[in-house]
Amino acid sequence: MMIMIVFAVMTLLDPAFAQRQPDPINPTRESVNEPALLEHSPSIKGRITILDSKAALVEQPQGREWRRFHEGWMPWIGAAVPGAMILLLAVFFLIKGRIRTQPNELSGRKIARYNAFERFTHWMTATCFVILALSGLNYIFGKRLLMPIIGPEAFSALSQWSKYAHNFLAWPFIVGVLLMGAVWIGDNVPNRVDWAWLKAGGGLFTNSHPNAGRFNAGQKLVFWFAIIGGLVMAASGMTLLFPFTVTGVNGMQITQALHAIVGVLFITVMLAHIYIGTVGEEGAFEGMASGEVDLAWAEANHNLWLREQQGKEGTVSRTLKSEPAE
Ligand code: HEM
């Protein structure tokens, strides 16, 4: 009260006095200097008494950077990188067509290439991957592309289910990647034959068939990408699935960006893999579907592996009745 009377008297005597005084309604204003506080620490935190210490975070400017990446850069990266691969594959297909083992070359005799466990592991991982990829792309593009077409109700129902699918199918996918790693690592160790295969461009541009073991250098690259990429996706995904357990909000922004970028690269590499395993090359799909391939296909694509297998007894499994054998 006394202060207010002094203040009123001083203002009467000297009208400029009031303007020189700090605003009496906001006495703490001068102490909250945002840029100065942020110079000393990456975020502004308060002091709280509730158990959830996260609630003490008042301001975290890196969030703005992350939002710029998430809403600005990410959709462009997500469209451009797989889009460029689709274009490349389309051009390749138009120029080269389907790589065929000539019908007159087919021997009609089969050799076992993948056992039931290998095929189960591969298709479990592949099925999970396709659903994870589609539901992942929905995080980036759904709001922009799907919602205007199907409407907000349908989009929110779809997104809810796709989120459940993403969260739950991550587990069999991780198991699949680990199993695939365990089963095939022995056949994917790089060697000198791979270097020669790469130098020959896999024979893709010369219509030749460079030497190759069970997996050629291109397949080995796919294998290592799947294993390393799968582990990065698993680790970064876990930090998002269990928020604040391993890292705080800043760390989660970084792992989210990593998850999204590696995810988009993973999809891009797998587009090439799926292309070559289906329309790109005749005979490849048959191996992963039935477990057996024609001897002529094996000779053309994996000659060193075929020699090795022929050295082992009983691997050339059967002769097709409809086709003459040799
Ligand atoms: C619908 C999707 C897929 C299709 C149609 C497909 C098709 C195939 C085929 C036909 C093969 C046998 C190639 C050969 O014997 O020479 C194969 C092998 C393989 N697949 Fe897939 N695949 C798919 C998805 C995936 C995914 C998602 C992964 C990994 C996460 C994967 C990893 C592998 C690996 C490591 C091999 C052995 C090495 C290689 O051939 O590259 N595949 N796949």
Short mmCIF file of C-alpha atoms and ligand atoms in Angstrom, two decimals:
data_model
loop_
_atom_site.label_atom_id
_atom_site.label_comp_id
_atom_site.label_asym_id
_atom_site.label_seq_id
_atom_site.Cartn_x
_atom_site.Cartn_y
_atom_site.Cartn_z
CA MET A 1 0.00 0.00 0.00
CA MET A 2 2.77 2.34 1.05
CA ILE A 3 4.64 1.56 -2.22
CA MET A 4 1.57 2.41 -4.28
CA ILE A 5 1.14 5.81 -2.51
CA VAL A 6 4.84 6.64 -3.12
CA PHE A 7 4.43 5.56 -6.77
CA ALA A 8 1.34 7.81 -7.25
CA VAL A 9 3.04 10.85 -5.64
CA MET A 10 6.22 10.43 -7.73
CA THR A 11 4.13 10.13 -10.90
CA LEU A 12 2.31 13.37 -10.05
CA LEU A 13 5.57 15.21 -9.45
CA ASP A 14 7.40 13.74 -12.49
CA PRO A 15 5.12 12.19 -15.23
CA ALA A 16 8.11 10.41 -16.86
CA PHE A 17 8.69 8.47 -13.62
CA ALA A 18 6.03 5.85 -14.34
CA GLN A 19 7.52 5.05 -17.73
CA ARG A 20 10.97 4.47 -16.23
CA GLN A 21 9.59 1.88 -13.77
CA PRO A 22 9.22 -1.85 -14.53
CA ASP A 23 5.65 -2.96 -15.30
CA PRO A 24 4.11 -3.57 -11.88
CA ILE A 25 1.69 -6.18 -13.32
CA ASN A 26 4.49 -8.48 -14.57
CA PRO A 27 7.32 -8.26 -12.04
CA THR A 28 9.10 -11.44 -13.25
CA ARG A 29 9.17 -10.43 -16.92
CA GLU A 30 12.75 -9.20 -16.81
CA SER A 31 14.00 -12.41 -15.24
CA VAL A 32 12.57 -14.61 -18.09
CA ASN A 33 14.86 -13.89 -20.98
CA GLU A 34 14.31 -16.81 -23.38
CA PRO A 35 17.33 -16.39 -25.68
CA ALA A 36 19.64 -15.85 -22.70
CA LEU A 37 18.33 -18.99 -21.00
CA LEU A 38 18.73 -21.05 -24.18
CA GLU A 39 22.35 -19.91 -24.50
CA HIS A 40 23.11 -21.76 -21.28
CA SER A 41 21.13 -24.91 -21.87
CA PRO A 42 19.62 -26.81 -24.86
CA SER A 43 16.14 -26.58 -23.30
CA ILE A 44 14.26 -24.61 -20.67
CA LYS A 45 13.12 -26.65 -17.72
CA GLY A 46 11.09 -25.70 -14.70
CA ARG A 47 11.04 -27.26 -11.25
CA ILE A 48 8.10 -29.52 -10.42
CA THR A 49 7.05 -31.77 -7.59
CA ILE A 50 5.04 -34.41 -9.48
CA LEU A 51 6.73 -37.72 -10.30
CA ASP A 52 6.71 -37.32 -14.08
CA SER A 53 9.89 -35.30 -14.51
CA LYS A 54 9.21 -34.90 -18.26
CA ALA A 55 6.50 -32.39 -17.39
CA ALA A 56 9.19 -29.96 -16.23
CA LEU A 57 10.26 -29.30 -19.82
CA VAL A 58 8.97 -25.87 -20.80
CA GLU A 59 10.68 -25.26 -24.11
CA GLN A 60 12.75 -27.44 -26.44
CA PRO A 61 13.69 -25.55 -29.61
CA GLN A 62 15.11 -28.63 -31.42
CA GLY A 63 11.47 -29.66 -31.77
CA ARG A 64 11.07 -26.97 -34.40
CA GLU A 65 13.97 -28.41 -36.43
CA TRP A 66 12.46 -31.85 -36.15
CA ARG A 67 9.03 -30.62 -37.27
CA ARG A 68 10.65 -28.90 -40.25
CA PHE A 69 12.30 -32.21 -41.18
CA HIS A 70 9.17 -34.31 -40.53
CA GLU A 71 6.70 -32.08 -42.35
CA GLY A 72 9.07 -30.58 -44.91
CA TRP A 73 11.99 -32.75 -45.99
CA MET A 74 10.74 -36.22 -45.15
CA PRO A 75 7.79 -36.39 -47.60
CA TRP A 76 10.11 -35.26 -50.40
CA ILE A 77 12.78 -37.83 -49.54
CA GLY A 78 10.08 -40.50 -49.14
CA ALA A 79 8.71 -39.77 -52.61
CA ALA A 80 11.92 -39.03 -54.52
CA VAL A 81 14.16 -41.94 -53.49
CA PRO A 82 11.78 -44.91 -54.03
CA GLY A 83 10.28 -43.01 -57.00
CA ALA A 84 13.70 -42.82 -58.67
CA MET A 85 14.15 -46.56 -58.15
CA ILE A 86 10.73 -47.34 -59.69
CA LEU A 87 11.65 -45.19 -62.69
CA LEU A 88 15.03 -46.89 -63.04
CA LEU A 89 13.48 -50.35 -62.89
CA ALA A 90 10.82 -49.37 -65.43
CA VAL A 91 13.48 -48.08 -67.85
CA PHE A 92 15.58 -51.20 -67.26
CA PHE A 93 12.57 -53.41 -67.95
CA LEU A 94 11.70 -51.51 -71.12
CA ILE A 95 15.24 -51.84 -72.45
CA LYS A 96 16.12 -55.29 -71.23
CA GLY A 97 12.78 -57.05 -70.75
CA ARG A 98 12.57 -60.16 -68.61
CA ILE A 99 15.82 -62.07 -68.18
CA ARG A 100 14.96 -65.59 -69.34
CA THR A 101 16.58 -68.96 -69.18
CA GLN A 102 15.82 -70.07 -72.74
CA PRO A 103 13.12 -72.80 -72.83
CA ASN A 104 15.36 -74.97 -75.01
CA GLU A 105 18.06 -74.67 -72.36
CA LEU A 106 15.84 -75.88 -69.49
CA SER A 107 16.92 -79.34 -68.45
CA GLY A 108 13.69 -80.37 -66.73
CA ARG A 109 15.83 -81.59 -63.84
CA LYS A 110 15.56 -79.86 -60.51
CA ILE A 111 17.97 -79.12 -57.72
CA ALA A 112 17.02 -78.15 -54.17
CA ARG A 113 17.88 -74.48 -53.51
CA TYR A 114 15.99 -73.46 -50.36
CA ASN A 115 14.71 -75.79 -47.63
CA ALA A 116 11.32 -75.34 -45.95
CA PHE A 117 12.76 -73.42 -43.00
CA GLU A 118 14.59 -70.96 -45.26
CA ARG A 119 11.44 -70.36 -47.28
CA PHE A 120 9.29 -69.94 -44.18
CA THR A 121 11.78 -67.44 -42.70
CA HIS A 122 12.01 -65.52 -45.97
CA TRP A 123 8.26 -65.25 -46.55
CA MET A 124 7.46 -64.42 -42.93
CA THR A 125 10.00 -61.56 -43.05
CA ALA A 126 8.83 -60.45 -46.50
CA THR A 127 5.13 -60.39 -45.51
CA CYS A 128 5.87 -58.39 -42.36
CA PHE A 129 8.13 -56.07 -44.34
CA VAL A 130 5.50 -55.25 -46.95
CA ILE A 131 2.91 -54.40 -44.25
CA LEU A 132 5.48 -52.44 -42.21
CA ALA A 133 6.48 -50.53 -45.34
CA LEU A 134 2.89 -49.65 -46.30
CA SER A 135 1.91 -48.65 -42.77
CA GLY A 136 5.19 -46.70 -42.47
CA LEU A 137 4.45 -44.83 -45.69
CA ASN A 138 1.01 -44.03 -44.29
CA TYR A 139 2.75 -42.10 -41.47
CA ILE A 140 4.47 -39.92 -44.08
CA PHE A 141 1.88 -39.61 -46.82
CA GLY A 142 -1.50 -40.77 -45.48
CA LYS A 143 -2.62 -37.38 -44.17
CA ARG A 144 -1.63 -35.68 -47.43
CA LEU A 145 -2.66 -38.24 -50.04
CA LEU A 146 -5.19 -40.68 -48.59
CA MET A 147 -7.28 -38.48 -46.31
CA PRO A 148 -8.47 -36.13 -49.04
CA ILE A 149 -9.58 -39.17 -51.08
CA ILE A 150 -11.19 -41.45 -48.48
CA GLY A 151 -12.28 -38.83 -45.92
CA PRO A 152 -11.23 -38.31 -42.29
CA GLU A 153 -13.34 -41.12 -40.73
CA ALA A 154 -12.09 -43.87 -43.00
CA PHE A 155 -8.57 -42.49 -42.79
CA SER A 156 -8.50 -42.45 -39.00
CA ALA A 157 -9.85 -46.05 -38.82
CA LEU A 158 -7.29 -47.19 -41.39
CA SER A 159 -4.47 -45.36 -39.63
CA GLN A 160 -5.39 -46.86 -36.28
CA TRP A 161 -5.23 -50.40 -37.72
CA SER A 162 -2.10 -49.65 -39.65
CA LYS A 163 -0.46 -48.40 -36.46
CA TYR A 164 -1.42 -51.61 -34.63
CA ALA A 165 -0.02 -53.61 -37.55
CA HIS A 166 3.20 -51.56 -37.52
CA ASN A 167 3.70 -52.01 -33.76
CA PHE A 168 2.93 -55.74 -33.66
CA LEU A 169 4.47 -56.96 -36.93
CA ALA A 170 7.76 -55.32 -35.99
CA TRP A 171 8.36 -58.36 -33.72
CA PRO A 172 8.11 -61.22 -36.25
CA PHE A 173 10.04 -59.03 -38.69
CA ILE A 174 12.93 -58.69 -36.23
CA VAL A 175 12.83 -62.45 -35.53
CA GLY A 176 12.83 -63.07 -39.30
CA VAL A 177 15.82 -60.78 -39.90
CA LEU A 178 17.78 -62.52 -37.13
CA LEU A 179 16.89 -65.99 -38.45
CA MET A 180 17.73 -65.01 -42.02
CA GLY A 181 21.06 -63.69 -40.77
CA ALA A 182 21.80 -66.93 -38.92
CA VAL A 183 20.77 -69.22 -41.78
CA TRP A 184 22.45 -67.38 -44.68
CA ILE A 185 25.46 -65.59 -43.21
CA GLY A 186 27.80 -68.43 -44.22
CA ASP A 187 26.81 -68.05 -47.90
CA ASN A 188 27.12 -64.26 -47.83
CA VAL A 189 30.73 -63.74 -46.82
CA PRO A 190 32.28 -61.53 -49.55
CA ASN A 191 35.06 -63.13 -51.63
CA ARG A 192 37.11 -62.61 -54.79
CA VAL A 193 34.40 -64.07 -57.04
CA ASP A 194 32.10 -61.26 -55.92
CA TRP A 195 34.59 -58.61 -56.97
CA ALA A 196 34.82 -60.13 -60.46
CA TRP A 197 30.99 -60.35 -60.59
CA LEU A 198 30.68 -56.66 -59.70
CA LYS A 199 33.32 -55.64 -62.25
CA ALA A 200 31.34 -57.53 -64.91
CA GLY A 201 28.21 -55.61 -63.80
CA GLY A 202 26.61 -58.96 -62.98
CA GLY A 203 26.50 -59.62 -66.73
CA LEU A 204 23.38 -57.45 -66.87
CA PHE A 205 24.60 -55.26 -69.68
CA THR A 206 26.52 -57.87 -71.65
CA ASN A 207 24.10 -60.82 -71.55
CA SER A 208 26.83 -62.91 -69.94
CA HIS A 209 26.75 -64.92 -66.72
CA PRO A 210 29.73 -64.22 -64.49
CA ASN A 211 30.74 -66.90 -61.98
CA ALA A 212 28.70 -66.95 -58.79
CA GLY A 213 28.35 -69.11 -55.70
CA ARG A 214 25.03 -69.72 -53.91
CA PHE A 215 24.51 -65.95 -53.81
CA ASN A 216 26.06 -63.49 -56.25
CA ALA A 217 27.54 -60.15 -55.16
CA GLY A 218 24.25 -58.29 -55.81
CA GLN A 219 22.38 -60.74 -53.59
CA LYS A 220 25.05 -60.46 -50.91
CA LEU A 221 24.58 -56.68 -50.90
CA VAL A 222 20.83 -57.21 -50.46
CA PHE A 223 21.53 -59.66 -47.64
CA TRP A 224 23.83 -57.28 -45.74
CA PHE A 225 21.50 -54.38 -46.31
CA ALA A 226 18.60 -56.44 -44.94
CA ILE A 227 20.56 -57.48 -41.84
CA ILE A 228 22.20 -54.14 -40.98
CA GLY A 229 19.16 -52.11 -42.06
CA GLY A 230 16.88 -54.50 -40.15
CA LEU A 231 18.90 -54.06 -36.97
CA VAL A 232 18.96 -50.25 -37.30
CA MET A 233 15.18 -50.26 -37.88
CA ALA A 234 14.69 -52.54 -34.87
CA ALA A 235 16.86 -50.46 -32.51
CA SER A 236 15.46 -47.08 -33.59
CA GLY A 237 11.91 -48.46 -33.61
CA MET A 238 12.27 -49.72 -30.03
CA THR A 239 13.14 -46.23 -28.78
CA LEU A 240 9.86 -45.04 -30.34
CA LEU A 241 7.77 -48.02 -29.23
CA PHE A 242 8.89 -47.53 -25.63
CA PRO A 243 9.19 -43.74 -25.41
CA PHE A 244 11.43 -42.18 -22.76
CA THR A 245 12.88 -45.53 -21.68
CA VAL A 246 16.21 -45.32 -23.52
CA THR A 247 16.35 -41.63 -24.44
CA GLY A 248 14.51 -38.33 -23.94
CA VAL A 249 12.54 -36.27 -26.40
CA ASN A 250 15.66 -34.94 -28.17
CA GLY A 251 17.08 -38.43 -28.64
CA MET A 252 13.70 -39.66 -29.88
CA GLN A 253 13.63 -36.96 -32.55
CA ILE A 254 16.99 -38.23 -33.81
CA THR A 255 15.97 -41.91 -33.72
CA GLN A 256 12.70 -41.04 -35.48
CA ALA A 257 14.59 -39.32 -38.30
CA LEU A 258 16.97 -42.30 -38.55
CA HIS A 259 14.02 -44.75 -38.59
CA ALA A 260 12.30 -42.81 -41.36
CA ILE A 261 15.39 -42.37 -43.57
CA VAL A 262 16.67 -45.95 -43.23
CA GLY A 263 13.08 -47.15 -43.74
CA VAL A 264 12.81 -45.29 -47.04
CA LEU A 265 16.22 -46.65 -48.17
CA PHE A 266 15.14 -50.14 -47.13
CA ILE A 267 11.98 -49.86 -49.25
CA THR A 268 14.06 -48.60 -52.19
CA VAL A 269 16.51 -51.52 -52.02
CA MET A 270 13.67 -54.01 -51.58
CA LEU A 271 11.88 -52.63 -54.66
CA ALA A 272 14.90 -53.72 -56.70
CA HIS A 273 15.00 -57.07 -54.91
CA ILE A 274 11.29 -57.70 -55.46
CA TYR A 275 11.61 -56.70 -59.12
CA ILE A 276 14.45 -59.12 -59.83
CA GLY A 277 12.77 -61.88 -57.77
CA THR A 278 9.49 -61.64 -59.72
CA VAL A 279 9.19 -59.99 -63.16
CA GLY A 280 12.91 -59.24 -63.61
CA GLU A 281 14.26 -62.74 -63.87
CA GLU A 282 12.50 -65.92 -64.86
CA GLY A 283 13.09 -68.85 -62.53
CA ALA A 284 14.13 -66.91 -59.40
CA PHE A 285 10.67 -66.86 -57.83
CA GLU A 286 10.24 -70.58 -58.40
CA GLY A 287 13.24 -71.26 -56.16
CA MET A 288 11.82 -69.34 -53.22
CA ALA A 289 8.28 -70.68 -53.83
CA SER A 290 8.88 -74.41 -54.33
CA GLY A 291 12.42 -74.68 -53.02
CA GLU A 292 13.74 -76.13 -56.29
CA VAL A 293 15.23 -74.63 -59.45
CA ASP A 294 16.01 -75.99 -62.87
CA LEU A 295 19.60 -77.15 -63.35
CA ALA A 296 19.99 -74.85 -66.37
CA TRP A 297 18.91 -71.83 -64.29
CA ALA A 298 21.37 -72.81 -61.58
CA GLU A 299 24.15 -73.29 -64.16
CA ALA A 300 23.46 -69.87 -65.67
CA ASN A 301 23.12 -67.91 -62.44
CA HIS A 302 25.00 -69.81 -59.72
CA ASN A 303 27.44 -72.12 -61.53
CA LEU A 304 29.98 -72.44 -58.68
CA TRP A 305 27.22 -73.35 -56.23
CA LEU A 306 25.82 -75.93 -58.67
CA ARG A 307 29.25 -77.62 -58.99
CA GLU A 308 29.55 -77.73 -55.22
CA GLN A 309 26.05 -79.22 -54.86
CA GLN A 310 26.63 -81.79 -57.57
CA GLY A 311 29.64 -82.94 -55.59
CA LYS A 312 27.26 -83.80 -52.75
CA GLU A 313 25.15 -86.89 -53.26
CA GLY A 314 21.37 -86.73 -53.84
CA THR A 315 20.90 -82.99 -54.31
CA VAL A 316 19.70 -83.20 -57.90
CA SER A 317 16.33 -84.27 -56.68
CA ARG A 318 14.05 -85.31 -59.48
CA THR A 319 13.35 -85.28 -63.17
CA LEU A 320 10.13 -83.65 -64.36
CA LYS A 321 7.91 -86.22 -66.11
CA SER A 322 6.67 -83.73 -68.69
CA GLU A 323 10.13 -82.68 -69.82
CA PRO A 324 12.81 -84.88 -71.32
CA ALA A 325 15.88 -85.24 -69.12
CA GLU A 326 19.06 -84.18 -70.87
C1 HEM B 1 7.29 -59.59 -51.63
C2 HEM B 1 8.53 -59.39 -51.40
C3 HEM B 1 9.68 -60.30 -51.79
C4 HEM B 1 9.84 -61.14 -52.87
C5 HEM B 1 8.87 -61.38 -54.01
C6 HEM B 1 11.13 -61.77 -52.73
C7 HEM B 1 11.65 -62.72 -53.59
C8 HEM B 1 12.83 -63.42 -53.41
C9 HEM B 1 13.33 -64.47 -54.25
C10 HEM B 1 12.64 -65.00 -55.47
C11 HEM B 1 14.53 -64.87 -53.75
C12 HEM B 1 15.43 -65.98 -54.31
C13 HEM B 1 16.50 -65.45 -55.23
C14 HEM B 1 17.42 -66.55 -55.70
O1 HEM B 1 17.27 -67.70 -55.33
O2 HEM B 1 18.36 -66.27 -56.46
C15 HEM B 1 14.79 -64.08 -52.57
C16 HEM B 1 15.91 -64.17 -51.77
C17 HEM B 1 16.20 -63.35 -50.69
N1 HEM B 1 15.33 -62.43 -50.12
FE1 HEM B 1 13.54 -61.88 -50.86
N2 HEM B 1 11.71 -61.29 -51.59
C18 HEM B 1 10.86 -60.39 -50.98
C19 HEM B 1 11.08 -59.67 -49.82
C20 HEM B 1 12.25 -59.74 -49.06
C21 HEM B 1 12.50 -58.95 -47.89
C22 HEM B 1 11.55 -57.95 -47.30
C23 HEM B 1 13.75 -59.28 -47.46
C24 HEM B 1 14.51 -58.74 -46.29
C25 HEM B 1 14.04 -58.01 -45.35
C26 HEM B 1 14.27 -60.26 -48.37
C27 HEM B 1 15.52 -60.82 -48.27
C28 HEM B 1 16.01 -61.80 -49.09
C29 HEM B 1 17.35 -62.32 -49.00
C30 HEM B 1 18.43 -61.87 -48.00
C31 HEM B 1 17.45 -63.30 -50.00
C32 HEM B 1 18.71 -64.13 -50.34
C33 HEM B 1 19.66 -63.30 -51.14
C34 HEM B 1 19.03 -62.72 -52.38
O3 HEM B 1 18.46 -63.48 -53.18
O4 HEM B 1 19.09 -61.50 -52.50
N3 HEM B 1 13.33 -60.53 -49.31
N4 HEM B 1 13.73 -63.20 -52.39
#
